[in-house]
XYZ file of C-alpha atoms in Angstrom:
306
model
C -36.751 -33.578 21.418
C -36.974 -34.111 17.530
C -36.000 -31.700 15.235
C -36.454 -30.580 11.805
C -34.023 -30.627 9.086
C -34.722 -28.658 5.907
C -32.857 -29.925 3.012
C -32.479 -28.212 -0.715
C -31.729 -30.261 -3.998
C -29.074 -30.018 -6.271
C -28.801 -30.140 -10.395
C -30.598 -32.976 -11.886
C -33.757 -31.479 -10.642
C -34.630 -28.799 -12.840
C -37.454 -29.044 -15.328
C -39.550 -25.997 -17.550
C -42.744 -24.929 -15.487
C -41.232 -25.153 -11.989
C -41.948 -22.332 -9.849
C -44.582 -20.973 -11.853
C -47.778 -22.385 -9.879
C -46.162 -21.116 -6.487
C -45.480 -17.044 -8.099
C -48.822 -16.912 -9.209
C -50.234 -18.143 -5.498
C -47.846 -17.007 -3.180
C -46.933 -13.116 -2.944
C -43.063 -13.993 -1.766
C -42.443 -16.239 -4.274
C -43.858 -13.706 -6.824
C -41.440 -11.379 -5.733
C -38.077 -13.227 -5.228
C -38.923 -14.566 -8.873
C -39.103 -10.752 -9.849
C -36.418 -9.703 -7.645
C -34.137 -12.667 -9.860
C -34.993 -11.197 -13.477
C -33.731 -7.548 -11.965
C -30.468 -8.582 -10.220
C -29.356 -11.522 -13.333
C -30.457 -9.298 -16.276
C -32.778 -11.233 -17.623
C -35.762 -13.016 -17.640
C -35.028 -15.916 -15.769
C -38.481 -16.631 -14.991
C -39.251 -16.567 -18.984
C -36.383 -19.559 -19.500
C -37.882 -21.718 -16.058
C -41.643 -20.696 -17.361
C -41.226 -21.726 -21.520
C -37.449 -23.166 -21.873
C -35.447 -24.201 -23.643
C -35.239 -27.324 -21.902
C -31.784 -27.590 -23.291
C -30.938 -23.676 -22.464
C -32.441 -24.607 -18.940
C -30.194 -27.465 -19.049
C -26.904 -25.453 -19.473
C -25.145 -25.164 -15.814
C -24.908 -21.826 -16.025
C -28.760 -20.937 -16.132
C -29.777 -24.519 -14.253
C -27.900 -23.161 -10.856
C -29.538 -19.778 -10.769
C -33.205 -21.399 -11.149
C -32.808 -24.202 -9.047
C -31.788 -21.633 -6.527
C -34.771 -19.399 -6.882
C -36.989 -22.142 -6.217
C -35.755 -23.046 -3.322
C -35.878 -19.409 -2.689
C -39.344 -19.107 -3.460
C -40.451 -21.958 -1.206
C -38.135 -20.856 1.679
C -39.921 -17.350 1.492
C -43.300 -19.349 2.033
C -42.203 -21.233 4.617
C -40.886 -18.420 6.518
C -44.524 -15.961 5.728
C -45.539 -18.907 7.411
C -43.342 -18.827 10.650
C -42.063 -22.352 10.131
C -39.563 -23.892 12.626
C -36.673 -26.062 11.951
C -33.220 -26.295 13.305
C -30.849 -27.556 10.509
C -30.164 -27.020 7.026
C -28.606 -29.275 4.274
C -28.230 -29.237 0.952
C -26.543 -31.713 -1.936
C -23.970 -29.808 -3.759
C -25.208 -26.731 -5.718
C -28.175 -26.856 -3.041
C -25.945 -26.274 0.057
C -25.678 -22.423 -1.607
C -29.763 -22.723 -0.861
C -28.910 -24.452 2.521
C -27.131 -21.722 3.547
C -29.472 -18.967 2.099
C -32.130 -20.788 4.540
C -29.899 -19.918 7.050
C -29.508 -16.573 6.767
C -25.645 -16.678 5.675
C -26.003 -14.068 2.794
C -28.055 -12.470 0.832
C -30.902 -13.458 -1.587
C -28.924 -11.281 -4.437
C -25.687 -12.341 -2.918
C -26.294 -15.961 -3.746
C -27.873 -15.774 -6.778
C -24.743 -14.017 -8.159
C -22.724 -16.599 -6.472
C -24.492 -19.858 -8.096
C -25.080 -17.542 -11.531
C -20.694 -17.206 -11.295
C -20.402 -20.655 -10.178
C -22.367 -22.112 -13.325
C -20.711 -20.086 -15.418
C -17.231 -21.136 -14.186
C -18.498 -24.821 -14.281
C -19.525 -24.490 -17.471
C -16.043 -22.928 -18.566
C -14.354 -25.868 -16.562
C -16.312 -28.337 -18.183
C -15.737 -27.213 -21.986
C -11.219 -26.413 -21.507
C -11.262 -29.833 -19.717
C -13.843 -32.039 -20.614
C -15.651 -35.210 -18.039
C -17.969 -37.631 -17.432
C -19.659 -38.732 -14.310
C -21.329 -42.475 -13.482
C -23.540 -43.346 -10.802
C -22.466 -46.777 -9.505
C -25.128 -48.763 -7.754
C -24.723 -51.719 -5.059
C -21.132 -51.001 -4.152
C -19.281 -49.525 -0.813
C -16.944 -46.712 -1.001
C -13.840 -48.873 -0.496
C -14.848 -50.708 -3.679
C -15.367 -47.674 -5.542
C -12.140 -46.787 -4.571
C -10.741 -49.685 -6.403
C -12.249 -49.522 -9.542
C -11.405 -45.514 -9.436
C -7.171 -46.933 -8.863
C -7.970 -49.535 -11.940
C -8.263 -46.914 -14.080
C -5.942 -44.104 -13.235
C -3.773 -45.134 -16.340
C -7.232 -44.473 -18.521
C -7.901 -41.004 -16.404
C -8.264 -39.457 -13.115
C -11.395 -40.684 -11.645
C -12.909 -39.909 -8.238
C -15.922 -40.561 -5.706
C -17.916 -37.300 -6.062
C -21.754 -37.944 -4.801
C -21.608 -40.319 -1.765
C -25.406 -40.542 -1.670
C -26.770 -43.498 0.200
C -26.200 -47.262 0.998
C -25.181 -48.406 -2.284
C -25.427 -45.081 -4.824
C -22.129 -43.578 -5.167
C -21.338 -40.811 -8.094
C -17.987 -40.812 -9.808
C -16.797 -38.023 -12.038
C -13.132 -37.616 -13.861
C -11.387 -37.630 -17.195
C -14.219 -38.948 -19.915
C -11.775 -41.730 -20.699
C -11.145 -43.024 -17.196
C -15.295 -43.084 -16.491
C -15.715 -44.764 -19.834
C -12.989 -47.680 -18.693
C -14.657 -47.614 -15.230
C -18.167 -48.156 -16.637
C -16.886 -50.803 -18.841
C -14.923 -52.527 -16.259
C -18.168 -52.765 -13.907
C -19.902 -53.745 -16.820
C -17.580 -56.969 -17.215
C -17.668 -57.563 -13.410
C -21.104 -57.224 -13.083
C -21.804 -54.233 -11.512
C -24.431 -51.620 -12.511
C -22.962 -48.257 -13.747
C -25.196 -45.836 -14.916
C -23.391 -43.021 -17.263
C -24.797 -39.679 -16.169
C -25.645 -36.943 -18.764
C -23.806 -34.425 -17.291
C -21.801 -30.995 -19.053
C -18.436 -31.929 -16.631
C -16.808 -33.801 -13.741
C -18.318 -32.283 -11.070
C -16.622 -32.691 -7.506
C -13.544 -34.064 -8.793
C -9.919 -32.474 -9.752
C -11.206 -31.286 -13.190
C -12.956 -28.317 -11.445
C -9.503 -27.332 -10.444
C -9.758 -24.812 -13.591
C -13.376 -22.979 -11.748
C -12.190 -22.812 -8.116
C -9.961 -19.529 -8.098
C -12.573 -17.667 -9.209
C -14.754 -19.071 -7.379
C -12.924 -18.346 -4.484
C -12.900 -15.009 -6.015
C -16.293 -14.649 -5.938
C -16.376 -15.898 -2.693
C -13.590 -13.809 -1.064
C -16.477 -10.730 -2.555
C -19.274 -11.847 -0.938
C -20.430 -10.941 2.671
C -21.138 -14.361 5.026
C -23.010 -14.134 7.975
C -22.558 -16.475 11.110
C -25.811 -18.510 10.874
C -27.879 -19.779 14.089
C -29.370 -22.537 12.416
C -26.276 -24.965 11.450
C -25.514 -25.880 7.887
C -24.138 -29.922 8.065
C -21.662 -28.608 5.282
C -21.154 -31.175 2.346
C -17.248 -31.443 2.430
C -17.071 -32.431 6.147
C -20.437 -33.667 7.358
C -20.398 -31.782 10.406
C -22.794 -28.764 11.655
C -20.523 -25.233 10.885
C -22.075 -21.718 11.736
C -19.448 -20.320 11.119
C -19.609 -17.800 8.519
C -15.916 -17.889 7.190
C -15.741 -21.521 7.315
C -19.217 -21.796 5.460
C -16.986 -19.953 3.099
C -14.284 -21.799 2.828
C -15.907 -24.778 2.608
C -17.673 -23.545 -0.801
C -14.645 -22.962 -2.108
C -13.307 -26.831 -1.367
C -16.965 -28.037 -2.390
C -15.957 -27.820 -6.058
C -13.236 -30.238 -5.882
C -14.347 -32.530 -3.171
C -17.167 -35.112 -2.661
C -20.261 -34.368 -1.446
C -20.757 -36.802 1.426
C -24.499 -37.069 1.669
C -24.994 -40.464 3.403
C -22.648 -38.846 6.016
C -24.426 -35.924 6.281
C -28.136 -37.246 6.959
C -25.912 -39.899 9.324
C -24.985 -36.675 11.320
C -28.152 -35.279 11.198
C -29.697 -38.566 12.727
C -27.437 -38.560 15.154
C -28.702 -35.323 16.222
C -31.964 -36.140 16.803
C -33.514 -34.880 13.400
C -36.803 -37.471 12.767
C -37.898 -34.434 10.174
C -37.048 -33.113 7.040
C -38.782 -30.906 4.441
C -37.517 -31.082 0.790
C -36.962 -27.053 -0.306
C -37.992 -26.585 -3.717
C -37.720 -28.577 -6.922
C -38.276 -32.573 -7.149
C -38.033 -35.350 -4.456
C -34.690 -36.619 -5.259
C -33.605 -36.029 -1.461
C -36.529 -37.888 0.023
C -35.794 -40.845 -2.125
C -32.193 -40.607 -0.641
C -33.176 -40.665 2.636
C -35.531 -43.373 2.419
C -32.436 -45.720 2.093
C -30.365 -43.881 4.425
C -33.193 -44.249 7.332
C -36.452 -45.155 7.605
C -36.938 -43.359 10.449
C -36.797 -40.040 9.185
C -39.748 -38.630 7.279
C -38.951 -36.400 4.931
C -41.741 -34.140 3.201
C -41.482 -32.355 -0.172
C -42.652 -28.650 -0.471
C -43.122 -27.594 -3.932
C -46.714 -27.737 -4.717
C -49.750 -25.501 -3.258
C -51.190 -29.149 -2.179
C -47.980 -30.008 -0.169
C -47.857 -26.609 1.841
C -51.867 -27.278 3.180
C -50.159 -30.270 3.940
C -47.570 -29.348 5.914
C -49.576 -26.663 7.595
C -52.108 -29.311 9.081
């Protein structure tokens, strides 16, 4: 029987306006918008309505938005008694996956990405990165040119995304020497503008209190599975889902494996939760065979209802 996989995007898809269309339409994305302002102290919906692009920009206020408009459309979806049976999302959008789910709160995760982007932030600024997206490659060569440059830096795989789009992230002068050497070799490297090295050891400095935050925060078992970044496998669990946050930061998000698993579960479905279509592009060259669907406009929703 096929199934349905919803799956939430990460950073790198925020932009001013989003959400605004859907909280003027849709009575449950109104409110989670309103409920936001209330539990963050300000007017979040102001910054995602008008900017700053640049404020919007800053980690700490991108994670909280990005999660609200996933909110938003998840809130929709369910007013509208939509089925699915697993949940996904790419980094800061597994905290959405697991919202989706039903493994905390609305409130509980907002304060959870709101902490996390702070911490980020913090991480980034005492310790400062770079990440590259390196295009036409397999992991075992990324590998290589990571060990080339270990004298430069400590880099690492951090996004595995799909056949041939693999993230690194490290110390700024190790992912400058990596650039250059695939630059000399041929190799299309792609600096990302980004405010640290995401998934890799630098985010050492953010995970205790993280894990903090975590440790705080009440996690519900979940009866639709989350395929959890960190080990590509479906986890109910709510402990583990925990635990799994907290190793998140540091560790690569292993996308191509993930949508793999999912596939091999019999998902043929998946609807993109929220801002952009950076998922569906993904999954295009991960498998053909899955259609994936992106929910973020009113147009898209009569869509999906039909």
């Amino acid at each position: 029987m096929s199934k349905t996989i919803l799956l939430f995007p990460g950073q790198g898809a925020q932009y001013v306006g989003m959400g605004q269309t859907l909280a003027s339409t849709f009575e449950p994305a109104k409110k989670i918008m309103q409920e936001a302002d209330e539990i963050l102290g300000f007017s979040l919906s102001k910054l995602m309505a008008e900017g700053p692009e640049d404020v919007l920009k800053s980690t700490d206020n991108t994670q909280p938005a990005l999660f609200t408009v996933s909110a938003m459309v998840m809130e929709i979806l369910k007013a509208e008694g939509f089925e699915f049976d697993y949940v996904a999302g790419h980094s800061l959008g597994e905290y959405s996956a697991i919202y989706a789910a039903g493994g905390f709160s609305f409130a509980d995760g907002l304060r959870l990405v709101r902490t996390r982007g702070e911490l980020m932030a913090s991480a980034g600024s005492k310790n400062p990165g770079a990440m590259a997206a390196i295009m036409g490659q397999e992991e075992n060569k990324i590998l290589e040119l990571c060990e080339a440059v270990k004298d430069a830096g400590v880099v690492v795989p951090a996004n595995i995304n799909c056949p041939g789009q693999i993230v690194v992230s490290g110390a700024q002068e190790g992912v400058a020497k990596l650039v250059e050497n695939c630059a000399a070799a041929g190799i299309k490297a792609i600096p990302l503008a980004v405010s640290g090295a995401f998934h890799s050891p630098l985010m050492q400095f953010a995970q205790p209190g993280l894990a903090e935050a975590i440790a705080k925060t009440t996690f519900n078992d979940v009866a639709k599975p989350v395929i959890a970044n960190v080990i590509a496998e479906p986890v109910t669990s709510g402990k583990e889902i925990a635990d799994l946050l907290v190793r998140q930061l540091v560790s690569p998000v292993r996308w191509n494996d993930c949508m793999n698993k999912a596939i091999s579960l019999g998902v043929t479905q998946g609807v993109e939760v929220g801002s952009g279509k950076v998922l569906m592009g993904l999954m295009r060259k991960i498998s053909r065979d899955v259609k994936v669907t992106p929910v973020e406009t009113i147009e898209a929703f009569q869509a999906l209802k039909a």
